[in-house]
mmCIF file of C-alpha atoms in Angstrom:
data_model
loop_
_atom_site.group_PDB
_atom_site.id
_atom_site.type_symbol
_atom_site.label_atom_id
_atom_site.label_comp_id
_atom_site.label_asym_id
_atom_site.label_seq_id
_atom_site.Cartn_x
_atom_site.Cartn_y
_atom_site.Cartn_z
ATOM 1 C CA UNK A 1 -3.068 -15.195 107.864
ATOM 2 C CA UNK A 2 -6.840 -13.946 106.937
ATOM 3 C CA UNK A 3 -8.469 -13.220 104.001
ATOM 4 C CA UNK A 4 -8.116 -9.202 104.929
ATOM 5 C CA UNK A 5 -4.456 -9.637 105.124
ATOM 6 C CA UNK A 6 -4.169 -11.750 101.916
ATOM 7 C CA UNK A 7 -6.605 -8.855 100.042
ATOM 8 C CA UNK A 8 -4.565 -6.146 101.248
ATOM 9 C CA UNK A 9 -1.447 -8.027 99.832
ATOM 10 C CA UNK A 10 -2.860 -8.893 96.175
ATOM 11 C CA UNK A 11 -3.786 -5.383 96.089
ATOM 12 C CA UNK A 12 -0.230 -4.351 97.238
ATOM 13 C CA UNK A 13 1.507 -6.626 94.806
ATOM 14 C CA UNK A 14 -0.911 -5.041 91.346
ATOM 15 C CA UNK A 15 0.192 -1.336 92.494
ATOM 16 C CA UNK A 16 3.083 -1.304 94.168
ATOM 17 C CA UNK A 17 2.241 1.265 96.127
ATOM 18 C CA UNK A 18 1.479 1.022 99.705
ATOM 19 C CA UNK A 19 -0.545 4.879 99.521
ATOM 20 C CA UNK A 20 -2.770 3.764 96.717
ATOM 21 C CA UNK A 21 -3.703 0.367 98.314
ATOM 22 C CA UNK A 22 -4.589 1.743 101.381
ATOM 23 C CA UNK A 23 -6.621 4.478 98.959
ATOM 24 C CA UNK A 24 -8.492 1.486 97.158
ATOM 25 C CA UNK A 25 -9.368 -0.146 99.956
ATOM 26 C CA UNK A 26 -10.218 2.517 102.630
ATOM 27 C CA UNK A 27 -7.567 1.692 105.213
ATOM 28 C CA UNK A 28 -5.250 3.723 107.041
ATOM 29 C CA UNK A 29 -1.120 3.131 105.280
ATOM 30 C CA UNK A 30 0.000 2.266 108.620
ATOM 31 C CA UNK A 31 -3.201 -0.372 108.642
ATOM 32 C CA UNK A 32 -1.521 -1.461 105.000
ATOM 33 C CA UNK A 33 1.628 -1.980 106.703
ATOM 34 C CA UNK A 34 0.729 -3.544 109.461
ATOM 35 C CA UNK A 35 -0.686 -6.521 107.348
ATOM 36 C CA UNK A 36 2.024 -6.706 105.269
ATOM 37 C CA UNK A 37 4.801 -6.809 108.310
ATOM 38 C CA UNK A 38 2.033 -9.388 109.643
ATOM 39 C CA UNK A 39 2.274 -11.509 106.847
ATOM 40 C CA UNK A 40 6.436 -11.640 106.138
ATOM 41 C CA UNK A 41 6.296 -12.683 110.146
ATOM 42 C CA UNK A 42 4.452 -15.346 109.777
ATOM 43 C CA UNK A 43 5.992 -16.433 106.323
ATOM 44 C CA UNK A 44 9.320 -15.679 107.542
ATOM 45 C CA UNK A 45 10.254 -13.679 104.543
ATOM 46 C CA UNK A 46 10.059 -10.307 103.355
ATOM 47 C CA UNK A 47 7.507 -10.295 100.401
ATOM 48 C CA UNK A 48 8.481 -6.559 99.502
ATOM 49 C CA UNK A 49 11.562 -4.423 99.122
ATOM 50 C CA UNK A 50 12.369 -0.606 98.498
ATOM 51 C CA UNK A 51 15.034 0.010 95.746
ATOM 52 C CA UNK A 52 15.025 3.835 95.800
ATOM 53 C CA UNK A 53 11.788 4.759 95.962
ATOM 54 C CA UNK A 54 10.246 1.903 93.878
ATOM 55 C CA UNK A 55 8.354 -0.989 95.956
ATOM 56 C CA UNK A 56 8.988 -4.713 94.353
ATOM 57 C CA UNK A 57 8.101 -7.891 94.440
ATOM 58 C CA UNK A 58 10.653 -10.298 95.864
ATOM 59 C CA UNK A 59 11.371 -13.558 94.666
ATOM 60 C CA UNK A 60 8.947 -14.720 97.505
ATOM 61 C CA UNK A 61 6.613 -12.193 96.996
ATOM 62 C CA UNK A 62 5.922 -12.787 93.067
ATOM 63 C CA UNK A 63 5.658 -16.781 94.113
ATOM 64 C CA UNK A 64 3.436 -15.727 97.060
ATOM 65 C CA UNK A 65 0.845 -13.524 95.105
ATOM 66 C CA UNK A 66 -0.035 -16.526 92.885
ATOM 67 C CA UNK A 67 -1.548 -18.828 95.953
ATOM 68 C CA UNK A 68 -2.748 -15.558 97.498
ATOM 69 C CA UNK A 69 -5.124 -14.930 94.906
ATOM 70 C CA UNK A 70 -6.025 -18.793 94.717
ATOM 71 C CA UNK A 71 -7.108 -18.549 98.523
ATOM 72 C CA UNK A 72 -9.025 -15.312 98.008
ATOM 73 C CA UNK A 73 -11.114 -17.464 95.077
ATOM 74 C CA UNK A 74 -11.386 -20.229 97.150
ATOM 75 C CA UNK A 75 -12.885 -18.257 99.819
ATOM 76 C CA UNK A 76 -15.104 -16.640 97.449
ATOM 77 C CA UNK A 77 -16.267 -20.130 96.062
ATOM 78 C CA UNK A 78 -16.586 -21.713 99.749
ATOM 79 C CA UNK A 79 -19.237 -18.574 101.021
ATOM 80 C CA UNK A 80 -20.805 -18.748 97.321
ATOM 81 C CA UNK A 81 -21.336 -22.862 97.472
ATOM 82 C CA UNK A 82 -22.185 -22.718 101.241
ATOM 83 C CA UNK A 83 -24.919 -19.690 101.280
ATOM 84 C CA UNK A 84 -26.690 -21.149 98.054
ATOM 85 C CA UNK A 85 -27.570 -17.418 96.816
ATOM 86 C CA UNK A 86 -27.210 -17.553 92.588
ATOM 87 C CA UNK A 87 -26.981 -13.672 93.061
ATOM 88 C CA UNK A 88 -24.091 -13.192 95.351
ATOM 89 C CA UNK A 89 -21.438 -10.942 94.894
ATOM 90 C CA UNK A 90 -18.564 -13.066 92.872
ATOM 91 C CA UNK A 91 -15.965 -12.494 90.353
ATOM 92 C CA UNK A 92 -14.909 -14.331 87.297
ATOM 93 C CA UNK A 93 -11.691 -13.828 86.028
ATOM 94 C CA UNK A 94 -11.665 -14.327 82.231
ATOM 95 C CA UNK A 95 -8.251 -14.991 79.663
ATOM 96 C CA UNK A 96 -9.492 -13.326 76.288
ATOM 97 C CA UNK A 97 -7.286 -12.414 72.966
ATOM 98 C CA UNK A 98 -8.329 -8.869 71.917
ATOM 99 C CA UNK A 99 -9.830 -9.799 69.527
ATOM 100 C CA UNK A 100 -12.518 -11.864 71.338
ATOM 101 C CA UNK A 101 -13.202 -8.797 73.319
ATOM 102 C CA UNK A 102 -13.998 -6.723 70.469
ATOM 103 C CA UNK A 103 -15.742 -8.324 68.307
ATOM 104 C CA UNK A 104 -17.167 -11.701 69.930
ATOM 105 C CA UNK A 105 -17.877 -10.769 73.895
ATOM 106 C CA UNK A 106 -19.964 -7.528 73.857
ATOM 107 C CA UNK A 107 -23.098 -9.156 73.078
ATOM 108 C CA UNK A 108 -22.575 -12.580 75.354
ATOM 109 C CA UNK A 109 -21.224 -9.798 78.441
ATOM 110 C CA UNK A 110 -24.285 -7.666 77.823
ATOM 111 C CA UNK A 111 -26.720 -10.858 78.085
ATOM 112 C CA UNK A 112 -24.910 -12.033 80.966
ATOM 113 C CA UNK A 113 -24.508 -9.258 82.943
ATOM 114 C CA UNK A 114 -28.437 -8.342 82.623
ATOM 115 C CA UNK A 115 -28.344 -12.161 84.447
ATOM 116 C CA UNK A 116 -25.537 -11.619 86.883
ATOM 117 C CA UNK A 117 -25.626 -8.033 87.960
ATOM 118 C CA UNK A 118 -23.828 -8.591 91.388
ATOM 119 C CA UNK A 119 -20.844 -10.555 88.992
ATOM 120 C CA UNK A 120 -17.684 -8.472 88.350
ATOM 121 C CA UNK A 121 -16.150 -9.976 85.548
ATOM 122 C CA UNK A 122 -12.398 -8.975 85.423
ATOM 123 C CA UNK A 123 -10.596 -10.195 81.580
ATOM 124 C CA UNK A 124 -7.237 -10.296 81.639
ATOM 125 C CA UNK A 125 -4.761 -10.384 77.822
ATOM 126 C CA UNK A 126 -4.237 -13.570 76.903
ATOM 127 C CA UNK A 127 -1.965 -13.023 73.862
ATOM 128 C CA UNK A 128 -0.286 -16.392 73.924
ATOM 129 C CA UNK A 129 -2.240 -20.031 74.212
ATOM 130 C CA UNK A 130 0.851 -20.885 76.249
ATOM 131 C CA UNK A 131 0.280 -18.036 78.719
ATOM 132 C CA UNK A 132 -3.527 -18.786 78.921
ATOM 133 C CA UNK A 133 -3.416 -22.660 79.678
ATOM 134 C CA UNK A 134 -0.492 -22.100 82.698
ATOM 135 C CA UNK A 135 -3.319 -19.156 84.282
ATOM 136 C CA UNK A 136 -6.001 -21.747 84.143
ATOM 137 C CA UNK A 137 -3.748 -24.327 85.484
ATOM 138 C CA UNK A 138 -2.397 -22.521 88.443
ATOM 139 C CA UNK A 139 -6.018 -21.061 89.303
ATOM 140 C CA UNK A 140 -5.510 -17.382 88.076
ATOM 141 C CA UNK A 141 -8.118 -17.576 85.256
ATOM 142 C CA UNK A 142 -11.307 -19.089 86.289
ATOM 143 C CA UNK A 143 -12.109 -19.700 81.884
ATOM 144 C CA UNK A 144 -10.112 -18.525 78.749
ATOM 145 C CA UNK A 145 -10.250 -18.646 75.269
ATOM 146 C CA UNK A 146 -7.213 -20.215 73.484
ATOM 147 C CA UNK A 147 -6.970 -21.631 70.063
ATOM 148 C CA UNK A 148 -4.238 -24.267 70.098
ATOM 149 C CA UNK A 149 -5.041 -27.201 71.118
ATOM 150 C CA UNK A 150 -2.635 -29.504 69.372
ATOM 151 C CA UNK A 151 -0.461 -29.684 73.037
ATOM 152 C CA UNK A 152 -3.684 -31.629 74.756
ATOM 153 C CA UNK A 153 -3.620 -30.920 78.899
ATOM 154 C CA UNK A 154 -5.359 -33.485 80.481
ATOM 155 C CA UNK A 155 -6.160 -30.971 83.352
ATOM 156 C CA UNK A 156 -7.795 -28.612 81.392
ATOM 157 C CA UNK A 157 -11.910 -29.235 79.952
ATOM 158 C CA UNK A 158 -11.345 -27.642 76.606
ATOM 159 C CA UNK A 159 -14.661 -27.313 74.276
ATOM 160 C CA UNK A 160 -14.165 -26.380 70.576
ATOM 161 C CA UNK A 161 -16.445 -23.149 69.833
ATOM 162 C CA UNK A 162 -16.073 -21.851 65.943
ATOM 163 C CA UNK A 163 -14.132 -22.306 62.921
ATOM 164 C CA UNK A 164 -12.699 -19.283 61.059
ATOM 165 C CA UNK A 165 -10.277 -18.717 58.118
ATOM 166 C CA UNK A 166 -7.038 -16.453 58.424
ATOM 167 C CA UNK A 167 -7.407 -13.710 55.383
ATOM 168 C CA UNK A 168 -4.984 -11.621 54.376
ATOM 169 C CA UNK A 169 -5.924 -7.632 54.047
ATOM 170 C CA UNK A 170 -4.172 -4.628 52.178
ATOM 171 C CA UNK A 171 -5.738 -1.297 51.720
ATOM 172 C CA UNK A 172 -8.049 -0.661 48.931
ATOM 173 C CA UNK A 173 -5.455 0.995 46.703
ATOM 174 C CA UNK A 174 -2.386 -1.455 47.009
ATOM 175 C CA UNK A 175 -1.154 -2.818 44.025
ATOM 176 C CA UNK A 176 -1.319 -6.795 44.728
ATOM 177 C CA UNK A 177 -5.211 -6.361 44.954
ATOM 178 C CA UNK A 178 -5.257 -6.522 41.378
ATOM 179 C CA UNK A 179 -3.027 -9.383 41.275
ATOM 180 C CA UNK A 180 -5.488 -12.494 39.919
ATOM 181 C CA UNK A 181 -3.313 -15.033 42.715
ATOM 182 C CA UNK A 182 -1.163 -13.844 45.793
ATOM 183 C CA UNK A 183 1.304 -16.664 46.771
ATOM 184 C CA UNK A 184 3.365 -16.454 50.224
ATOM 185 C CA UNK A 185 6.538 -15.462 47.983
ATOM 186 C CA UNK A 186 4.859 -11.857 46.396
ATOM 187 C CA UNK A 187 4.368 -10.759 50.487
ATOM 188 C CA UNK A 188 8.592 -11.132 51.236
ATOM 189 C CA UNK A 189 9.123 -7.619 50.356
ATOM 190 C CA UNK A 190 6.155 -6.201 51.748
ATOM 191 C CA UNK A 191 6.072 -4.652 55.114
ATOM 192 C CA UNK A 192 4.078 -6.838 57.387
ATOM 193 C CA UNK A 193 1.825 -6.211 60.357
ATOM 194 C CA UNK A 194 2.125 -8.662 62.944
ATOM 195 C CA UNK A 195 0.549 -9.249 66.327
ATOM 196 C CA UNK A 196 2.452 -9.986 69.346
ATOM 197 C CA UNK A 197 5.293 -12.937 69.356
ATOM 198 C CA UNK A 198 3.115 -16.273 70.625
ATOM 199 C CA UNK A 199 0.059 -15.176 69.348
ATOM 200 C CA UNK A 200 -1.331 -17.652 67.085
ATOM 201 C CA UNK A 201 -2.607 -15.782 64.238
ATOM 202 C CA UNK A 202 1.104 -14.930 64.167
ATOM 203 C CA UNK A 203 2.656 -18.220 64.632
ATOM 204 C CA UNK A 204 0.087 -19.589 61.739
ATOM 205 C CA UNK A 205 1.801 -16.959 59.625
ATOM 206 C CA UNK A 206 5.256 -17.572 60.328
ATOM 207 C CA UNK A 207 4.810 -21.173 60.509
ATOM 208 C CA UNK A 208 3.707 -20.967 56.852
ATOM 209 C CA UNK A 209 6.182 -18.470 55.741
ATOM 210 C CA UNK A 210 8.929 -20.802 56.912
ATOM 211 C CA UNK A 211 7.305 -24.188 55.217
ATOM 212 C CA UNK A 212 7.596 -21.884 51.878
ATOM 213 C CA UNK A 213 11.204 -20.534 52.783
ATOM 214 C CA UNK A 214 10.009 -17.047 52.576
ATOM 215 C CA UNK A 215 11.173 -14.640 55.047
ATOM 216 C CA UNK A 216 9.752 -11.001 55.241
ATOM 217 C CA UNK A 217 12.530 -9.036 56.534
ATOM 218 C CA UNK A 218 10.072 -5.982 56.837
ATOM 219 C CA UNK A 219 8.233 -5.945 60.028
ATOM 220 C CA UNK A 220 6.438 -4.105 62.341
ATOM 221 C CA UNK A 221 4.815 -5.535 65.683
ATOM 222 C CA UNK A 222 1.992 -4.279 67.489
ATOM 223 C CA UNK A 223 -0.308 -5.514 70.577
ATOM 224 C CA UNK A 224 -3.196 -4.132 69.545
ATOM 225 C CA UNK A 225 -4.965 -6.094 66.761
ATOM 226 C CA UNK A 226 -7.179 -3.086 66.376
ATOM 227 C CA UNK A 227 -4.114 -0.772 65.705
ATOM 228 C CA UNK A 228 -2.823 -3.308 62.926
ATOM 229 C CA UNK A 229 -5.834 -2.903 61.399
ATOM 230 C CA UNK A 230 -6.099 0.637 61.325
ATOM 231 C CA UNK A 231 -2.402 0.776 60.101
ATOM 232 C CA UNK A 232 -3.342 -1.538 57.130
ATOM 233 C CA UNK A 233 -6.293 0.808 56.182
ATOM 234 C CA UNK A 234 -4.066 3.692 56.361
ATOM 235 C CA UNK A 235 -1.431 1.851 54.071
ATOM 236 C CA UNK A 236 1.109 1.045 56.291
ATOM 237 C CA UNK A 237 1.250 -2.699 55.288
ATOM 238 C CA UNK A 238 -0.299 -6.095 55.123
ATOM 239 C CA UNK A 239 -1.875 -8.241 57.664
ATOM 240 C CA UNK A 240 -3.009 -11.879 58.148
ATOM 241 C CA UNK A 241 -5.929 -11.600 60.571
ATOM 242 C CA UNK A 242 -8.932 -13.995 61.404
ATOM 243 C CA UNK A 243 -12.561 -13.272 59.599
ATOM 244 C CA UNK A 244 -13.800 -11.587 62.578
ATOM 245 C CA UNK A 245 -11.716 -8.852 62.655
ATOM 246 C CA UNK A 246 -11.810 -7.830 58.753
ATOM 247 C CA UNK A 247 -15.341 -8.978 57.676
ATOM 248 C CA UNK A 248 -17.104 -5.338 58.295
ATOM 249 C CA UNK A 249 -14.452 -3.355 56.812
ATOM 250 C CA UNK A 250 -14.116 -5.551 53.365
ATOM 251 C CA UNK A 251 -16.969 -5.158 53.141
ATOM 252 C CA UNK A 252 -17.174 -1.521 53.432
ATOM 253 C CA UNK A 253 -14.123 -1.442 51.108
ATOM 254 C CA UNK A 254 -12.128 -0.143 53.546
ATOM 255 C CA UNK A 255 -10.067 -3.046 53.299
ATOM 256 C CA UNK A 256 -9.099 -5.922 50.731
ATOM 257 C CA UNK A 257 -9.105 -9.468 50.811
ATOM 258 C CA UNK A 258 -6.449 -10.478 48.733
ATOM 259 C CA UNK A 259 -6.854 -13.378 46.405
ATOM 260 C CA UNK A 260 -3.932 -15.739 48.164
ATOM 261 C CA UNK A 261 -3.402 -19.886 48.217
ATOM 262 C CA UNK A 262 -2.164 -19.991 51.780
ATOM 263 C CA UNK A 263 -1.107 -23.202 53.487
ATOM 264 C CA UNK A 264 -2.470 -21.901 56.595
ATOM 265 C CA UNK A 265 -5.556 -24.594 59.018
ATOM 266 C CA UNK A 266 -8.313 -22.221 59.924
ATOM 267 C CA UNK A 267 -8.606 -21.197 63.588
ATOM 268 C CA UNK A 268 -10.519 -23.032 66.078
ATOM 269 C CA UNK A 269 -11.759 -20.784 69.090
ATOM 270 C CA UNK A 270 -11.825 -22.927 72.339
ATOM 271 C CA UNK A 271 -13.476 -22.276 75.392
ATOM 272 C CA UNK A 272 -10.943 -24.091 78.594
ATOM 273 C CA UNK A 273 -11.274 -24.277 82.218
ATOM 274 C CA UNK A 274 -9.556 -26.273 84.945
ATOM 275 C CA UNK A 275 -11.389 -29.726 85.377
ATOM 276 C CA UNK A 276 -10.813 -29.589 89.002
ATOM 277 C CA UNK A 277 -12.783 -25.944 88.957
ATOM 278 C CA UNK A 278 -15.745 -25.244 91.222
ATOM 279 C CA UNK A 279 -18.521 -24.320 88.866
ATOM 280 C CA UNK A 280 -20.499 -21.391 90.475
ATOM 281 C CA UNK A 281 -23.936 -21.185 88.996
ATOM 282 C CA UNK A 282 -22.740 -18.093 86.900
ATOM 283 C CA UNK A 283 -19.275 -19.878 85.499
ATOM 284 C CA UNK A 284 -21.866 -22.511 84.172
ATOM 285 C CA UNK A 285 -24.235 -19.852 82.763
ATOM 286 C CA UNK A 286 -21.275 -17.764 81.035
ATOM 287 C CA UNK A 287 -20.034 -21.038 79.460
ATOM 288 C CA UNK A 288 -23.140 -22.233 78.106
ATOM 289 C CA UNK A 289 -24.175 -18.713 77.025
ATOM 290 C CA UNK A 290 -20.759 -18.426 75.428
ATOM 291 C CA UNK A 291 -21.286 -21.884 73.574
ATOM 292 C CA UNK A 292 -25.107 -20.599 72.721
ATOM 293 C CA UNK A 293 -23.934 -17.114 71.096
ATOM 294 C CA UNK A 294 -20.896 -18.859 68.834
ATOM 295 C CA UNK A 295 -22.917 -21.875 67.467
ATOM 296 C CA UNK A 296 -25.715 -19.124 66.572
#
């Protein structure tokens, strides 16, 4: 197998569609199928089937894609470490909560980028810590940010970045912002917002709701921190997000802190990456830069 061949099939295996891969990258289908027939040959097992007219994954395939795409790095880290050119074409794959894009990467991306212009920098969800640390260890994320780090992996470099509290917003107009002291118990009959299951602003939350034996049967779950934001302004509920996310619109009055006594630890933001990782000149420049713009 080449590195064309194992392209063609990482490609293959994100659309599903033999038409569009060959679209994407400029080949004839038949050129598409013909490294894809090549490969299951030499594997000795078919890495796609047809069920109707969907294209899966096998069994073999999904296990296959995962050292596919470490091979594809590693060939991208061997021709980057061998030609000694800082401004080679490279990509860094990146495991970020949403909320890190929005409201903590724009500026680091913007600096970097102006330093790495050849760098594609692709960030994939990383809604669970869980999720994030078994990328990094199987080579699928080249960095991520997690905040959990009470499971220690000795595999994994993990650098602490910023502290934040967990505050918990209404709307302007709701009737506990008045209230002089919000306790855990006053939220059980209000309709909560809640991020995906695994995320940890969540599992903070419900950690803390179960040490008080309080249990909000009214709940609605969203994957977009921005939406449960927008849904609190509009009324829709209550929400127990980190600083980041609410500190603009308190302060516009869009939103309200509540006055609460939560047993909820602040966050910790961590930057991780595999010990065992290659560090490309730009990796190392992204981390530090990333380290620079928190502490600032």
């Amino acid at each position: 197998m080449n590195t064309k061949q194992l392209n063609t099939f990482k490609v293959a295996a994100e659309t599903l569609n033999f038409t569009k891969t060959a679209h994407i990258l400029s080949f004839a289908q038949s050129s598409v199928t013909a490294q894809i027939k090549a490969l299951e040959e030499e594997l000795e097992k078919p890495l796609f089937e047809r069920l109707g007219k969907r294209l899966i994954l096998t069994e073999a395939g999904k296990e296959f894609k995962t050292y596919a795409e470490k091979m594809i790095k590693l060939d991208e880290e061997a021709k980057l470490a061998i030609s000694g050119n800082q401004v080679s074409f490279e990509t860094l794959i990146i495991g970020a909560q949403e909320s890190q894009c929005t409201y903590r990467l724009p500026t680091i991306l913007k600096e970097f980028k102006a330093q790495y212009p050849n760098v594609k920098l692709i960030f994939k969800p990383a809604h669970s810590d869980e999720a994030a640390r078994a990328q990094l260890m199987n080579g699928q994320l080249d960095v991520a940010f997690i905040m959990d780090v009470s499971k220690p992996e000795e595999a994994l470099t993990i650098k602490p970045l910023i502290q934040e509290e967990i505050v918990l917003v209404t709307a302007s107009d709701h009737t506990l912002v008045a209230q002089p002291e919000v306790t855990l118990k006053d939220i059980e009959n209000e309709t909560l917002l809640l991020t995906e299951n695994g995320c940890s602003y969540r599992n903070l939350l419900e950690h803390a709701c179960h040490e008080e034996n309080v249990y909000p049967m009214d709940q609605f779950e969203f994957s977009s921190i921005e939406a449960i934001k927008q849904c609190v302004i509009a009324g829709l509920g209550i929400a127990a997000l980190p600083t980041m996310v609410v500190e603009q619109d308190i302060k516009s009055g869009k939103l309200k802190a509540l006055k609460w006594t939560p047993n909820i630890p602040p966050i910790f933001t961590h930057i991780a990456w595999h010990k065992d990782k290659w560090m490309s000149p730009s990796l190392k420049d992204f981390i530090e830069l990333t380290e620079k713009s928190f502490y600032s």
